[in-house]
PDB file of C-alpha atoms in Angstrom:
ATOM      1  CA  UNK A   1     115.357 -63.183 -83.435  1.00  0.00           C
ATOM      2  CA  UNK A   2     113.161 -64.881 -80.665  1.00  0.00           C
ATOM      3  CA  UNK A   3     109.782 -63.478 -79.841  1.00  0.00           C
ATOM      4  CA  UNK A   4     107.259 -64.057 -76.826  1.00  0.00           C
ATOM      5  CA  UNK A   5     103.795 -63.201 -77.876  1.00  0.00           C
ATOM      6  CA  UNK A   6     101.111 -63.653 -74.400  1.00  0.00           C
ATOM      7  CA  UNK A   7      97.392 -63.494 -74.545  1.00  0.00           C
ATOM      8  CA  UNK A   8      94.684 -64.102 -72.570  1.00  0.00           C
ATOM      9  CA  UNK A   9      94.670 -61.369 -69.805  1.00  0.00           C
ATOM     10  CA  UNK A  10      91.580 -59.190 -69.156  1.00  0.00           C
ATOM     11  CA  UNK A  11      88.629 -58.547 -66.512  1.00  0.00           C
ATOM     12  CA  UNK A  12      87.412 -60.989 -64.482  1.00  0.00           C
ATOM     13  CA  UNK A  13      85.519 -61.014 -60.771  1.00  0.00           C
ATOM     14  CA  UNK A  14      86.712 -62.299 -57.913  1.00  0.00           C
ATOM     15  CA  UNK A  15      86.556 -66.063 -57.686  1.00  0.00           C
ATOM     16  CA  UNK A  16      86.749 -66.064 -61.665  1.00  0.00           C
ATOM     17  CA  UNK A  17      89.290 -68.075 -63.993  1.00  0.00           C
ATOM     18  CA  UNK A  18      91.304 -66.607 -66.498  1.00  0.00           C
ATOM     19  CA  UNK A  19      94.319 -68.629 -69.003  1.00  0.00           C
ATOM     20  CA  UNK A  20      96.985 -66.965 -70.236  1.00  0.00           C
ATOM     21  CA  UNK A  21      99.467 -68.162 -73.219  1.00  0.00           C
ATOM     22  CA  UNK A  22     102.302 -67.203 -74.364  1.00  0.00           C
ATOM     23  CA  UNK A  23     103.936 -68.451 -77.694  1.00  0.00           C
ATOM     24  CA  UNK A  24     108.048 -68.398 -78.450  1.00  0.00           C
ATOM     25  CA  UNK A  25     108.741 -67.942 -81.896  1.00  0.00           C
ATOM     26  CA  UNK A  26     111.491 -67.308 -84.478  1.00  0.00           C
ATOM     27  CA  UNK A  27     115.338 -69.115 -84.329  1.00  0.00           C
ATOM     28  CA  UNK A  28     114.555 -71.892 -81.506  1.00  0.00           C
ATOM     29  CA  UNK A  29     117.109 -74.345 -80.905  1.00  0.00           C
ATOM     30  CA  UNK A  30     116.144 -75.732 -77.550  1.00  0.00           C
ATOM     31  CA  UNK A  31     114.507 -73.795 -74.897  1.00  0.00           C
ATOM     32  CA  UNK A  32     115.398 -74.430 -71.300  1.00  0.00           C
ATOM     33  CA  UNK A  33     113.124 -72.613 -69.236  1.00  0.00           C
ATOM     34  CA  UNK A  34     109.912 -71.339 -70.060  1.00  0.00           C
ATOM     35  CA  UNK A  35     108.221 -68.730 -66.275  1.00  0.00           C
ATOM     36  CA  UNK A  36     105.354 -66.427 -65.549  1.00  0.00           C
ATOM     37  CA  UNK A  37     106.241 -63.271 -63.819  1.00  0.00           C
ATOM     38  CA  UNK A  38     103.765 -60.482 -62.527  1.00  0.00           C
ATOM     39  CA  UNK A  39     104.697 -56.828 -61.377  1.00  0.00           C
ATOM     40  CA  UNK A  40     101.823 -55.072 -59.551  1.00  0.00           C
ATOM     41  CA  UNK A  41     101.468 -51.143 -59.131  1.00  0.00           C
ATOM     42  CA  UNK A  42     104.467 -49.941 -56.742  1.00  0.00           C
ATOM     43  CA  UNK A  43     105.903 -53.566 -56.729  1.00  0.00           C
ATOM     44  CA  UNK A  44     109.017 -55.721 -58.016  1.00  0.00           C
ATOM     45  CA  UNK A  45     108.688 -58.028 -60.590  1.00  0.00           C
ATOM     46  CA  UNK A  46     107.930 -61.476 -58.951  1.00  0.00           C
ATOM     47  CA  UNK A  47     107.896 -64.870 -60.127  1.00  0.00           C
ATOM     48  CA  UNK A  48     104.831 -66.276 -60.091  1.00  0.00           C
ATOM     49  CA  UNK A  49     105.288 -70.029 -61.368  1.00  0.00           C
ATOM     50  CA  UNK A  50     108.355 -71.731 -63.637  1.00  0.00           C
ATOM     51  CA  UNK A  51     108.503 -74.923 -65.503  1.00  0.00           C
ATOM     52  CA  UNK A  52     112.358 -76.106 -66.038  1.00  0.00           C
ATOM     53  CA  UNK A  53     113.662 -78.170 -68.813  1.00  0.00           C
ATOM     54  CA  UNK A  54     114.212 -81.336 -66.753  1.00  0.00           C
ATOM     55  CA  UNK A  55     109.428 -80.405 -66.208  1.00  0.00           C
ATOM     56  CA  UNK A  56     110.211 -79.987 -62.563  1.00  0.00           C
ATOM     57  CA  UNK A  57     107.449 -76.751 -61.500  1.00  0.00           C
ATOM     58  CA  UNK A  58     107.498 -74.152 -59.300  1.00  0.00           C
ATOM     59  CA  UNK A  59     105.184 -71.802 -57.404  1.00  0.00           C
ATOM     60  CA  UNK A  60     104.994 -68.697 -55.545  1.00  0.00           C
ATOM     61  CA  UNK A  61     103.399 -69.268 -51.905  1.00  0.00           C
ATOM     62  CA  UNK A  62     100.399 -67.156 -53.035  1.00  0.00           C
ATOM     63  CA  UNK A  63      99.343 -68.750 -56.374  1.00  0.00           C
ATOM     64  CA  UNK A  64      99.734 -72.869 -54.981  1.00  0.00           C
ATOM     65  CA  UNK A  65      97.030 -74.938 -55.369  1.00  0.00           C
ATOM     66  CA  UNK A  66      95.325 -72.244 -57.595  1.00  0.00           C
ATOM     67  CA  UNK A  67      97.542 -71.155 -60.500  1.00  0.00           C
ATOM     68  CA  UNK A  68      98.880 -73.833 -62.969  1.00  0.00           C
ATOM     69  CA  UNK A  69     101.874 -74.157 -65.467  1.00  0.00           C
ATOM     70  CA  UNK A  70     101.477 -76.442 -68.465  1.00  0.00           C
ATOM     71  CA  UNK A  71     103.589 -76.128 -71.518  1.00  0.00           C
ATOM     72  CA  UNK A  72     103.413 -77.749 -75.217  1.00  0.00           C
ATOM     73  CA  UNK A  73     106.760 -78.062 -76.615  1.00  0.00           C
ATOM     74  CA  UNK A  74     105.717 -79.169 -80.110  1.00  0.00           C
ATOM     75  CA  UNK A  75     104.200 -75.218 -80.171  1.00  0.00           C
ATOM     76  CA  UNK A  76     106.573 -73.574 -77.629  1.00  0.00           C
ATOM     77  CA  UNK A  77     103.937 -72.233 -75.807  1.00  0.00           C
ATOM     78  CA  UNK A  78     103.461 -72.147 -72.240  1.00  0.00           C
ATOM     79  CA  UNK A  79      99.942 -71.676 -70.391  1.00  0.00           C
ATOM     80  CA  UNK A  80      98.992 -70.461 -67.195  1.00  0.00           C
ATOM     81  CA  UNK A  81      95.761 -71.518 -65.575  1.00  0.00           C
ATOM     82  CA  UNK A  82      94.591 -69.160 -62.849  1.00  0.00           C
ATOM     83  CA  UNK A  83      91.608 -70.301 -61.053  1.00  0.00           C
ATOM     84  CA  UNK A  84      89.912 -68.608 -57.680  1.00  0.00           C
ATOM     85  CA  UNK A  85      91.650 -65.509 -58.476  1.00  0.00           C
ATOM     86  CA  UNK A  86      91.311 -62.844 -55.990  1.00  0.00           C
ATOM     87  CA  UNK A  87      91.909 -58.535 -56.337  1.00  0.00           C
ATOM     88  CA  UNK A  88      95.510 -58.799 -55.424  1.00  0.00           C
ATOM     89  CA  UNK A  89      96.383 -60.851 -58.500  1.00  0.00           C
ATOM     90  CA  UNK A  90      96.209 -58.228 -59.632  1.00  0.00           C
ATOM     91  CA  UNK A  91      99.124 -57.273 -62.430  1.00  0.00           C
ATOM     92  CA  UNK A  92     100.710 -57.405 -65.518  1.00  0.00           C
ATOM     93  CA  UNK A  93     101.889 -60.822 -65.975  1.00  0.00           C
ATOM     94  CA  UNK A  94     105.022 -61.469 -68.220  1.00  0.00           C
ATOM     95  CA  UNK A  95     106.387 -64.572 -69.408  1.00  0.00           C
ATOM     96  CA  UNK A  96     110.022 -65.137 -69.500  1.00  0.00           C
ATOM     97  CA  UNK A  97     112.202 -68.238 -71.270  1.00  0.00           C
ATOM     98  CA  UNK A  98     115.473 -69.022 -71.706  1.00  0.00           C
ATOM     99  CA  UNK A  99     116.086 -70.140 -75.157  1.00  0.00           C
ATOM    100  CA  UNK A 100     119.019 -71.356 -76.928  1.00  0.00           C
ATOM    101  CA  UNK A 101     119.249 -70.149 -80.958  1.00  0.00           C
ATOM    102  CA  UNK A 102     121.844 -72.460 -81.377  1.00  0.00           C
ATOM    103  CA  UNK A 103     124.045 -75.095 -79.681  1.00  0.00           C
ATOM    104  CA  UNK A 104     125.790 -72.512 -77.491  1.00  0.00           C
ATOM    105  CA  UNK A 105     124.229 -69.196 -77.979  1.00  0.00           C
ATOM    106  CA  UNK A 106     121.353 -68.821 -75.114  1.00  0.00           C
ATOM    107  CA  UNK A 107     119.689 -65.904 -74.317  1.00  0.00           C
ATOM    108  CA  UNK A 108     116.712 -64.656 -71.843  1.00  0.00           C
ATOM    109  CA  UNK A 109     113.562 -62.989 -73.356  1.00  0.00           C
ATOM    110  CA  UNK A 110     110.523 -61.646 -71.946  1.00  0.00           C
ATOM    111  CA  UNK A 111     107.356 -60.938 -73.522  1.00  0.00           C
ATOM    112  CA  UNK A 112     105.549 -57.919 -73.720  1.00  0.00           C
ATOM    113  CA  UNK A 113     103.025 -58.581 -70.854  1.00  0.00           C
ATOM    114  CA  UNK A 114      99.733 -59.016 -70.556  1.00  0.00           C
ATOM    115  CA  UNK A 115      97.320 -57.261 -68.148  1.00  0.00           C
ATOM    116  CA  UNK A 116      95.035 -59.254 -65.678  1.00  0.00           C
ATOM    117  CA  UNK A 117      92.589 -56.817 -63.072  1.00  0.00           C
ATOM    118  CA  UNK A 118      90.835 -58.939 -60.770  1.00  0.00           C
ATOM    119  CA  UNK A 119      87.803 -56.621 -59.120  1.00  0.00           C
ATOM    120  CA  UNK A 120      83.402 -56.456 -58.853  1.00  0.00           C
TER     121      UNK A 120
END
């Protein structure tokens, strides 16, 4: 069994900071893929920022130059840094990797999310 265990969401004013984590444990092989997602009230699920295994990154339009990805593969754990946040980042933010239990058994997980309200 693989688990995704995030922290690190809560309150914070506009203009604030806030990092999130999010820790894979249990039968890890290799993992591939480690993402942040976010769903707001009313909206789809959308990815937010994605490290692959080759450590190429990707962002969402809205979160460049402000949100970063950083991982530490001796802990499986991946990190997002969210600086100058504004209201409509509003969301529950999910991680999501693709992890391989053994040599050819991969399989997609998702944590169990982690709330983040941006307001005054």
């Amino acid at each position: 069994q693989v688990q995704l265990v995030e922290s690190g969401g809560g309150l914070v004013q506009p203009g604030g900071s806030l990092r999130l984590s999010c820790a894979a444990s249990g039968r890890i092989f290799s993992i591939n893929r480690m993402a942040w997602y976010r769903q707001a009230p009313g909206k789809q699920r959308e990815l937010v920022a994605a490290f692959s295994s080759g450590g190429n990154t990707n962002y969402a339009d809205s979160v460049k130059g402000r949100f970063t990805i950083s991982r530490d593969n001796a802990k499986n754990t991946v990190y997002l840094q969210m600086n100058s946040l504004k209201p409509e980042d509003t969301a529950v933010y999910y991680c999501n990797a693709q992890i391989r239990t053994t040599a050819t058994i991969s399989g997609d997980y998702w944590g169990q999310g982690t709330q983040v309200t941006v307001s005054s």
